Short mmCIF file of C-alpha atoms in Angstrom, two decimals:
data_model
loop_
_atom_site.label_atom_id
_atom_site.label_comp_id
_atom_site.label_asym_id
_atom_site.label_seq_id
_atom_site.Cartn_x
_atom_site.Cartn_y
_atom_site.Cartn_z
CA UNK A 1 9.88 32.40 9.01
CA UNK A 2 8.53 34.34 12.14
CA UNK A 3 5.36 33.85 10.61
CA UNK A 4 5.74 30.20 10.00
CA UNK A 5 6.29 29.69 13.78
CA UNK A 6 3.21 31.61 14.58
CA UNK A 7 1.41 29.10 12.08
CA UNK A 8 3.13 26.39 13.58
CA UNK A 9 2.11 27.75 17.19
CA UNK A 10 -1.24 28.27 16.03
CA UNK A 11 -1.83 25.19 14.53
CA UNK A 12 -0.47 23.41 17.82
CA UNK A 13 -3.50 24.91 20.02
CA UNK A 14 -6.44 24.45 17.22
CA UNK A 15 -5.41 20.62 17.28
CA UNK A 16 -4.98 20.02 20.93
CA UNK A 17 -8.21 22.09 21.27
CA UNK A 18 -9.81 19.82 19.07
CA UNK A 19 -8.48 16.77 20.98
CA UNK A 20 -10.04 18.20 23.97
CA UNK A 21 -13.83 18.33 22.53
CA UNK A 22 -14.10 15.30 20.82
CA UNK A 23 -16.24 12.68 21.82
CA UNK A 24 -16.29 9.21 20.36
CA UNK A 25 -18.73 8.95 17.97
CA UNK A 26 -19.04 12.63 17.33
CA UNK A 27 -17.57 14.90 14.47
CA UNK A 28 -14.86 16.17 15.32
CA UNK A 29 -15.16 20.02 15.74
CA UNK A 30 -12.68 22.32 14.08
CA UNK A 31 -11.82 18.95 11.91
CA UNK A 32 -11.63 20.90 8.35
CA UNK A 33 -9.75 24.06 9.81
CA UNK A 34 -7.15 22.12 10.85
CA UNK A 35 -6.98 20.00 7.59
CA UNK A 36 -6.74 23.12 5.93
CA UNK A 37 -3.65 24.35 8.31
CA UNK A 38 -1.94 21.65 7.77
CA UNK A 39 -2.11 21.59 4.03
CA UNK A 40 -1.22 25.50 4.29
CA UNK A 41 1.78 25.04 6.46
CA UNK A 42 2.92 21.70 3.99
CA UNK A 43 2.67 23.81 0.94
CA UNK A 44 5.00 26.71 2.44
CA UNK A 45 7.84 24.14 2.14
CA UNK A 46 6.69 22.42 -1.69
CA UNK A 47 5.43 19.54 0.29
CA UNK A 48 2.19 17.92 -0.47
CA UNK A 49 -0.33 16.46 2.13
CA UNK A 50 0.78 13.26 2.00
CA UNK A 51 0.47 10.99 4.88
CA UNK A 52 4.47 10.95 5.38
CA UNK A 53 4.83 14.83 5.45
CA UNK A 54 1.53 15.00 7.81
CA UNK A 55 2.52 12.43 10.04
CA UNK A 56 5.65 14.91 11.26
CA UNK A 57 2.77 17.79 12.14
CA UNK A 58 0.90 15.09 14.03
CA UNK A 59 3.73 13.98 15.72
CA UNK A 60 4.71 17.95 16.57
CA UNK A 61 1.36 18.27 18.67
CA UNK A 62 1.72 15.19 20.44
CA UNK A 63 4.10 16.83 22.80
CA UNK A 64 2.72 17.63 25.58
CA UNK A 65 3.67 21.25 25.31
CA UNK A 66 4.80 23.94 22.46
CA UNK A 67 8.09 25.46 22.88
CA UNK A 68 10.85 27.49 20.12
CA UNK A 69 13.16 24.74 20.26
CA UNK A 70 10.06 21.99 19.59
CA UNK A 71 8.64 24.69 16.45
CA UNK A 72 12.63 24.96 15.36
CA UNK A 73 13.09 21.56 15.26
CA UNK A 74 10.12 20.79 13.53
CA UNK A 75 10.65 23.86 11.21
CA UNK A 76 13.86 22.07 10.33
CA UNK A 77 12.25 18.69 10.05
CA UNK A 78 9.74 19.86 7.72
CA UNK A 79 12.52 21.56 5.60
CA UNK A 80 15.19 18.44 5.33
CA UNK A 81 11.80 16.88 4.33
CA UNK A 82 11.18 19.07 1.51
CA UNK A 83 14.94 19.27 0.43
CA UNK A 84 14.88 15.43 -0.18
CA UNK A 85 11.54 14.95 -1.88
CA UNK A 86 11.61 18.34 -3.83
CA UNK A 87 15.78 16.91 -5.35
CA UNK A 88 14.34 13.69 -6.25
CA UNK A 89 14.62 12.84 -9.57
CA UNK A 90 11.54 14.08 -11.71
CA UNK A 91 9.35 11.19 -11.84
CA UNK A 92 5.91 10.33 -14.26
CA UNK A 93 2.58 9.96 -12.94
CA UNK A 94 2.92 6.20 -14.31
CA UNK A 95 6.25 5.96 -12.68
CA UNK A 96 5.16 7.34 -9.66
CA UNK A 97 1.79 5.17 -9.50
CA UNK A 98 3.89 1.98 -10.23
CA UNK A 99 6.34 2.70 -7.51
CA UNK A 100 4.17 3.14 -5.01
CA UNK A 101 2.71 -0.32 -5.90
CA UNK A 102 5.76 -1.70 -5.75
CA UNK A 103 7.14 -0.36 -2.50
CA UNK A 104 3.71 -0.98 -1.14
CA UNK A 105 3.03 2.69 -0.14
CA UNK A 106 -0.27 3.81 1.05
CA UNK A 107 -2.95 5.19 -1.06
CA UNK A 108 -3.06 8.10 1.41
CA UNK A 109 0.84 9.14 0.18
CA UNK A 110 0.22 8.20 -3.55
CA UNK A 111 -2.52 10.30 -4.09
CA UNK A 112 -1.56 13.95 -3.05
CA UNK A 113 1.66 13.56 -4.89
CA UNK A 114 -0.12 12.87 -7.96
CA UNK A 115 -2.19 16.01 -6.94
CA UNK A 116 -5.74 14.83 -6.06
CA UNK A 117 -7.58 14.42 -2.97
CA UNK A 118 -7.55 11.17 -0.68
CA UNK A 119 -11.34 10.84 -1.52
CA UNK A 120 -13.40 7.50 -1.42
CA UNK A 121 -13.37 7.12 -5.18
CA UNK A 122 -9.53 8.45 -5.74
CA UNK A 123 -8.70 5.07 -3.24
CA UNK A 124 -10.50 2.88 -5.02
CA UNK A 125 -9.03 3.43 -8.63
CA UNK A 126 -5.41 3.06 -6.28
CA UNK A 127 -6.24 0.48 -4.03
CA UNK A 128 -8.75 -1.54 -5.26
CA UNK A 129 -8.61 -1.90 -8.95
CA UNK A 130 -4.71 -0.78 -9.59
CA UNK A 131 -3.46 -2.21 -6.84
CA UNK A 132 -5.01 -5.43 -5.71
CA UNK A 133 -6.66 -6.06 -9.31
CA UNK A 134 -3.67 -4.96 -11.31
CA UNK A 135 -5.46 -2.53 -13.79
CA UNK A 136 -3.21 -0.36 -16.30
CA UNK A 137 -2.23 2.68 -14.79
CA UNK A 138 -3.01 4.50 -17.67
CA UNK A 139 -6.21 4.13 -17.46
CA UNK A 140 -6.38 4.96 -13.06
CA UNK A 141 -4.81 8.06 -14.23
CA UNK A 142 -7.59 8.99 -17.08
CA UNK A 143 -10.33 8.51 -14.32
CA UNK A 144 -8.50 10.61 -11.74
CA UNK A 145 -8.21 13.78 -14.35
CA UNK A 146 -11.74 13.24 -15.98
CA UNK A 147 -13.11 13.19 -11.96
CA UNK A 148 -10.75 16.36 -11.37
CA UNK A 149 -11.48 18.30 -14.54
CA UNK A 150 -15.05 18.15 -13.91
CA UNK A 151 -14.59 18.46 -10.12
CA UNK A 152 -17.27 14.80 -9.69
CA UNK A 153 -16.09 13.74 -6.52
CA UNK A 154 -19.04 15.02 -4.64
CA UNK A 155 -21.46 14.26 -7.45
CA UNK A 156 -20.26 10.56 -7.20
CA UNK A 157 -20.23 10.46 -3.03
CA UNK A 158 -23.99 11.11 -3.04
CA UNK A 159 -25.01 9.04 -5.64
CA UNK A 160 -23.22 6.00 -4.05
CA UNK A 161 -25.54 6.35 -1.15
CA UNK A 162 -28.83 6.83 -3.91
CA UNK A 163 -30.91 2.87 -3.93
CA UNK A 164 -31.45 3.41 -7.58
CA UNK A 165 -28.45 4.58 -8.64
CA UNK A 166 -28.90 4.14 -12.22
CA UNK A 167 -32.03 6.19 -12.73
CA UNK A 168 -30.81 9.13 -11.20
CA UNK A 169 -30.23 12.35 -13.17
CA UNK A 170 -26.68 12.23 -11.67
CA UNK A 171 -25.61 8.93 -13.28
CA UNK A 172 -27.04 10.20 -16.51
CA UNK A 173 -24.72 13.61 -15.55
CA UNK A 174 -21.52 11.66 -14.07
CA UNK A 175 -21.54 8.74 -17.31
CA UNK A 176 -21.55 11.69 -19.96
CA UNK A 177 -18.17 12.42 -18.56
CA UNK A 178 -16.87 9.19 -19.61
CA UNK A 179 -16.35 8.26 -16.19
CA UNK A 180 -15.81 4.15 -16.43
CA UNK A 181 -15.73 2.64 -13.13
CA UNK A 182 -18.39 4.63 -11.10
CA UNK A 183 -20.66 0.76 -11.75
CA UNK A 184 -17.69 -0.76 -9.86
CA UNK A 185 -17.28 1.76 -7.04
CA UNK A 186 -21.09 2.06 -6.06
CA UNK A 187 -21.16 -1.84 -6.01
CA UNK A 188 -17.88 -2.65 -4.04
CA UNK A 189 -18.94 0.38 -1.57
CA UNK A 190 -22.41 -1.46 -1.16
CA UNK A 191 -20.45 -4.93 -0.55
CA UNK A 192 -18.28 -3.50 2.15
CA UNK A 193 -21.40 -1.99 4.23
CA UNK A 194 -22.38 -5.48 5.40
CA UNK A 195 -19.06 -6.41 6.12
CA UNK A 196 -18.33 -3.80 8.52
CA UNK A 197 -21.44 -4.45 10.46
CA UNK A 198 -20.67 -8.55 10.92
CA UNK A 199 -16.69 -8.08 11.83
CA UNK A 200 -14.91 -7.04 8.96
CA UNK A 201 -11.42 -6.44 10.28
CA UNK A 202 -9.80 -3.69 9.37
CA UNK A 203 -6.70 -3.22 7.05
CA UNK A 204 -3.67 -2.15 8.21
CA UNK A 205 -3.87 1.21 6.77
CA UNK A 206 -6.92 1.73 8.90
CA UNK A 207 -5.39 0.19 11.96
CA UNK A 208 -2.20 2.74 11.68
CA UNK A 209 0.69 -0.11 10.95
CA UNK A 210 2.67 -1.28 8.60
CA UNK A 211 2.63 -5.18 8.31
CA UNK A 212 5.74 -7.45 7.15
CA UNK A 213 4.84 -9.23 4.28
CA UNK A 214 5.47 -12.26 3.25
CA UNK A 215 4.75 -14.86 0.46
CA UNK A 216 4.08 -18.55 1.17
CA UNK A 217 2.61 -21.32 -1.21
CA UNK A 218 2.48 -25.24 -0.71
CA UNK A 219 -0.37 -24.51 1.71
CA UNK A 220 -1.44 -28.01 2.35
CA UNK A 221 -5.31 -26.98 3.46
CA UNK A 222 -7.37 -29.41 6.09
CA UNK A 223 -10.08 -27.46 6.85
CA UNK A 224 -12.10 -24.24 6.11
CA UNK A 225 -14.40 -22.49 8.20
CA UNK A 226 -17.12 -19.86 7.17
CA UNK A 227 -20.83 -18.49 7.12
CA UNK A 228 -22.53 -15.58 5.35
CA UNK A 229 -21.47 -12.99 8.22
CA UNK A 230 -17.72 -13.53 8.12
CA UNK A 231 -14.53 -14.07 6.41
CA UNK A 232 -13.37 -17.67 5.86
CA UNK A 233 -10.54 -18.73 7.43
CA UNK A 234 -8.19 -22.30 6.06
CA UNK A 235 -6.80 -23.88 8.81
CA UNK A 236 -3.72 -26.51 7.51
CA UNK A 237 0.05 -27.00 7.27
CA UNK A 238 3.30 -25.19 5.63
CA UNK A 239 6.52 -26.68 5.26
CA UNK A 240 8.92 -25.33 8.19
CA UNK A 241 12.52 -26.44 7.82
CA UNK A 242 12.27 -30.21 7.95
CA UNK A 243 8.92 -30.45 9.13
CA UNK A 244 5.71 -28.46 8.98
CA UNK A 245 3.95 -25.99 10.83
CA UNK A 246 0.61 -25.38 11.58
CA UNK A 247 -1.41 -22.32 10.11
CA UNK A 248 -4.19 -19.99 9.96
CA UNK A 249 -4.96 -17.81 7.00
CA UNK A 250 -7.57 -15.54 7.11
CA UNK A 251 -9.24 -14.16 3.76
CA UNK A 252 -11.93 -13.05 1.59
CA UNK A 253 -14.80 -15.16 -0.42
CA UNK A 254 -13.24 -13.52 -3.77
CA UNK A 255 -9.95 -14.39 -3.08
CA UNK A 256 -11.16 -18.07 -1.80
CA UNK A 257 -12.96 -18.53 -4.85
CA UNK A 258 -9.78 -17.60 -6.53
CA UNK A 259 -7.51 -19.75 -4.77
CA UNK A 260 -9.77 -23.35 -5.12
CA UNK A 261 -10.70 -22.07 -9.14
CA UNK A 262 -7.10 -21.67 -9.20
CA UNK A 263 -6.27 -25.65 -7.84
CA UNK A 264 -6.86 -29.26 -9.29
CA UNK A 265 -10.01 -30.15 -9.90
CA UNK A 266 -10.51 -30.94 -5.93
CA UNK A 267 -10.41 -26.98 -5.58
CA UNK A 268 -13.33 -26.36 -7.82
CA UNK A 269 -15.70 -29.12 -6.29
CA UNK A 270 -14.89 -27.73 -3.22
CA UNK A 271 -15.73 -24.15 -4.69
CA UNK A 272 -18.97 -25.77 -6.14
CA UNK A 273 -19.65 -27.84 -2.26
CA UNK A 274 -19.20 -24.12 -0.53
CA UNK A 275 -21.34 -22.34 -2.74
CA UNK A 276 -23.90 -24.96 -1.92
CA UNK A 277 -23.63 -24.76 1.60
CA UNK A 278 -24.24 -20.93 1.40
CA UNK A 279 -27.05 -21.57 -0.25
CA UNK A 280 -28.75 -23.80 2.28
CA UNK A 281 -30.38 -21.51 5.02
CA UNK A 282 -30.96 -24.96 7.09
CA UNK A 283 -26.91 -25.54 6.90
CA UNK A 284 -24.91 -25.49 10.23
CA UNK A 285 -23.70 -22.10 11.11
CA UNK A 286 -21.06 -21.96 11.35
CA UNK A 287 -19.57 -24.11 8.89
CA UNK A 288 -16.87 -26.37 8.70
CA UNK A 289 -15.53 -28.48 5.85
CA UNK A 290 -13.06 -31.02 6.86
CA UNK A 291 -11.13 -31.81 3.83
CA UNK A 292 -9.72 -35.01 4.45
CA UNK A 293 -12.88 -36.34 5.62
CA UNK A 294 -15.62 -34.96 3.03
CA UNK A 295 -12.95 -35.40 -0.36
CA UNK A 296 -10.41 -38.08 0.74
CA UNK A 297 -6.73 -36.09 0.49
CA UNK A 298 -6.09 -32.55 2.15
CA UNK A 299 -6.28 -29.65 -0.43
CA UNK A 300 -2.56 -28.56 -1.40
CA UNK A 301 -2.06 -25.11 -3.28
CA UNK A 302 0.53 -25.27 -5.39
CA UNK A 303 -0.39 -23.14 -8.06
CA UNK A 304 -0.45 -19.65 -6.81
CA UNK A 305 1.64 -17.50 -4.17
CA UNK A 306 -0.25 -16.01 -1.68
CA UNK A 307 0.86 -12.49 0.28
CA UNK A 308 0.35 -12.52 3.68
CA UNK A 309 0.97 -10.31 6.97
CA UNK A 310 0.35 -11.14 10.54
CA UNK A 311 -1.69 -8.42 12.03
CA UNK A 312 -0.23 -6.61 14.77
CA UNK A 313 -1.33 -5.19 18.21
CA UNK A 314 -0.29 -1.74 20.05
CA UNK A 315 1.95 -2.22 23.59
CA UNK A 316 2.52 1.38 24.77
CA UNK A 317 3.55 3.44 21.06
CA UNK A 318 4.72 0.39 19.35
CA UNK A 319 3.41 -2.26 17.49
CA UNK A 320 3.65 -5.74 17.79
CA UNK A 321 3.39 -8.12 15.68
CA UNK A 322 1.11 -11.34 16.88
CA UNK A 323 2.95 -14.24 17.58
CA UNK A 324 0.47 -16.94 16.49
CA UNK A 325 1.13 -18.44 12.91
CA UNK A 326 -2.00 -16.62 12.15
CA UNK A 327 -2.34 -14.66 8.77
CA UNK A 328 -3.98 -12.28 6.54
CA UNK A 329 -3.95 -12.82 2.82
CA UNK A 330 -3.03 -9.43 0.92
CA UNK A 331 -2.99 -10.41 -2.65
CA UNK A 332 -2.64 -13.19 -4.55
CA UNK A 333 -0.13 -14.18 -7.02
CA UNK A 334 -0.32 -17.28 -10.09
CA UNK A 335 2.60 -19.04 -10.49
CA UNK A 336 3.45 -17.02 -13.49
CA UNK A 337 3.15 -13.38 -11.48
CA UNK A 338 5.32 -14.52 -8.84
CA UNK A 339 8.08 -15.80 -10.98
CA UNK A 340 8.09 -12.98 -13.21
CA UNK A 341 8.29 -10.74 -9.67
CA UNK A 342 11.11 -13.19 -8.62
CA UNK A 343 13.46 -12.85 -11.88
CA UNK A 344 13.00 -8.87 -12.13
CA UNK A 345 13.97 -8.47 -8.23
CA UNK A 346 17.20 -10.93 -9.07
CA UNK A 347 17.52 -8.86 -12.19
CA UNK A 348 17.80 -5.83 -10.17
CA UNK A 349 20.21 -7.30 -7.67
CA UNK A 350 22.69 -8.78 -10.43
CA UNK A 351 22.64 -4.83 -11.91
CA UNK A 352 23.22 -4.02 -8.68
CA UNK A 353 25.98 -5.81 -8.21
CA UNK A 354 27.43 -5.27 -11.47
CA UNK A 355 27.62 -1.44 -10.63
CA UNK A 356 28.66 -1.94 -7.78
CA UNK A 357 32.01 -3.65 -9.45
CA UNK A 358 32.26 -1.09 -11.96
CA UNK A 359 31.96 1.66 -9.48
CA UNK A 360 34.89 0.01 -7.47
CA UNK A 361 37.11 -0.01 -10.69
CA UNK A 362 37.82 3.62 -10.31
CA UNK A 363 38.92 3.47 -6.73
CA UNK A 364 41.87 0.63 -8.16
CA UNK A 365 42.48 2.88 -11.02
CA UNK A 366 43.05 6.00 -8.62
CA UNK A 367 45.04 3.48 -6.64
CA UNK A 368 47.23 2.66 -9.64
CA UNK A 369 47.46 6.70 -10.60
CA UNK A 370 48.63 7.14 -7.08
CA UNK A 371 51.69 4.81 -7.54
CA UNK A 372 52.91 6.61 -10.76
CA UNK A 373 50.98 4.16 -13.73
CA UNK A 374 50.08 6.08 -16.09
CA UNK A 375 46.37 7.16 -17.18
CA UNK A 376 46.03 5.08 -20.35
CA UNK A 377 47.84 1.73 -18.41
CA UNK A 378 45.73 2.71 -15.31
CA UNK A 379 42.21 2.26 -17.16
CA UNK A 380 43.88 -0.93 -18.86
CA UNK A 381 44.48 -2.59 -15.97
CA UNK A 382 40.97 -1.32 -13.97
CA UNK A 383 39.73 -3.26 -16.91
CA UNK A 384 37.72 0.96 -17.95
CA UNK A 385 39.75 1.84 -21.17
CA UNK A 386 36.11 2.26 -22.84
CA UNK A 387 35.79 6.14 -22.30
CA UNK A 388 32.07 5.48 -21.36
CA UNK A 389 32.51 2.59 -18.52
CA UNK A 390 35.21 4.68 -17.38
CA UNK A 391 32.50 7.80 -16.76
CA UNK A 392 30.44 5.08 -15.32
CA UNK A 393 33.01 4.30 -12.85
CA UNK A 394 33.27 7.91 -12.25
CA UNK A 395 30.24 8.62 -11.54
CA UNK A 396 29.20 6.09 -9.75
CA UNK A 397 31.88 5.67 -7.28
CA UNK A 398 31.17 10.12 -6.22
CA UNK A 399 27.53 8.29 -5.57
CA UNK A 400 29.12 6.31 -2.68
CA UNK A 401 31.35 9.83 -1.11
#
């Protein structure tokens, strides 16, 4: 352990030395040492370099100086860290991808659990085509060895950045190893390099927050706004209590394309009037389509559930959440998804509750041993004289001690 601290010590000066030279815009120096020091001191204690487990090292050199007690306490951080994730139960790769979908977990986490790098590529099989396009993660997990077993990651990084891609001898190298979305990758890589130059906000993961989702539908649309440079943005009404309240949702040209293809048949002429507009280098920049007045009737979604967050701001080391009824769309659900979501997550509640009964049986049949029933009338009247409910019950109520 003496050795740990001096690791722990050690690592404390490299970082805040690095934090010292840096310049904006420069590489940091001393960037990969510490990388490596980190995952060195995370793998002492069975932990991988997930964001989670990292985030308590970067929080350890934020102090503004080292001392024993702050290396204890982050000694015994690390370990009640490792205790909880390394007793988990035993979960799949498929299990664990899933999960993280569902509890919305970063990329950043998911990845060095599964036990491959947080590389470009590796985040786009997660993010982008298991999470956001809903992709089998079967098949995620097939790219993610094939890149690994023939150690590609590199290989793919510099042909991304090659005009010709196709005619490379690295393509011809990298598509012999069955590698199926590498197509996908180079052309959503070359989509976002625009985008960042012409505003493209960043995503929360990039920011350093985590947003509160919610889901809304009904939008009743009035007007969109948009050019080529930047993200549209509906401006219209939701239904708030008795009345209705005025919004801003901010999203992509995919996922408006989806949304109007999605509608009545008002949605796709609108789809078909944008697409025009875009077209026309002569059309006013930037526009604006007022619904009402170019179709007749405002545009009302009512076929698909969208996800949405309000970004949020820093005041001192906390975020904020904005308070305008301004949003950013984070996926987007049909009608079908979002009722299928809806009935599992009251399907999980009802089994909740359900064990939560049975697991209170047992306390009313200790109850009932306490005042001299016997064992056999006990479990009668606790309603567990089926040997296996009455484990259940068991079991389940030593959960709650």
């Amino acid at each position: 352990m003496d050795q740990l601290k001096l690791k722990l010590q050690e690592y404390y000066q490299r970082y805040q030395q690095m934090d010292q030279r840096v310049k904006p815009g420069k590489e940091e120096p001393g960037f990969e040492d510490v990388l490596d020091m980190e995952n060195d001191i995370l793998s002492q204690f069975g932990l991988p370099a997930s964001r989670r487990f990292v985030q308590i090292l970067h929080d350890f050199v934020h102090h503004g100086h080292v001392s024993d007690q702050l290396v204890d306490y982050v000694s015994k951080k690390l370990r009640a860290a490792a205790r909880k994730y390394l007793l988990a139960p035993v979960m799949s790769d498929i299990d664990l991808l899933e999960s993280g979908r569902d509890q919305k977990r970063s990329p950043y986490d998911v990845l060095p659990e599964l036990g491959y790098p947080a590389q470009e590529y590796a985040l786009f099989l997660i993010g982008e085509l298991f999470y956001r396009r809903n992709m089998a993660a079967g098949d995620i997990l097939d790219e993610l060895k094939k890149m690994q077993h023939f150690d590609s990651w590199n290989d793919l990084m510099l042909l991304s950045k090659i005009h010709n891609h196709t005619t490379h001898e690295l393509y011809a190298k990298l598509k012999k190893h069955e590698l199926r979305f590498i197509d996908e990758f180079i052309q959503f890589t070359r989509r976002q390099e625009p985008s960042r130059l012409v505003n493209k906000r960043a995503t929360p993961l990039e920011e350093g927050y985590t947003p509160n989702y919610k889901t809304i539908t009904k939008v009743q649309v009035e007007d969109i706004i948009f050019d080529e440079q930047t993200t549209p943005s509906l401006f219209g009404k939701i239904k708030s209590g008795r009345g209705y309240a005025r919004i801003t949702i901010s999203l992509e040209f995919s996922e408006l394309n989806q949304i109007l293809m999605s509608s009545d048949e008002l949605g796709v002429t609108i789809s078909n009037h944008i697409k025009k507009r875009l077209a026309n280098p002569a059309a006013e920049k930037p526009t604006v389509i007022d619904i009402r007045a170019e179709f007749g009737d405002v545009l009302k979604l009512d076929n698909c559930y969208l996800e949405v967050y309000k970004p949020q701001h820093r005041e001192g080391k906390k975020w904020v959440e904005d308070k305008d009824n301004f949003y950013f769309v984070d996926k987007i659900l049909t009608k079908k998804e979002f009722e299928k979501r809806s009935k599992e997550a009251e399907v999980k509640t009802k089994i909740t509750e359900c064990l939560e009964l049975i697991g209170g049986s047992y306390v009313y049949y200790q109850r009932l041993r306490r005042l001299g029933i016997t064992d056999e009338e006990a479990k009668l009247r606790a309603g567990l004289q089926d040997e296996l409910l009455f484990k259940l019950s068991y079991f389940l109520n030593k959960v709650k001690e």
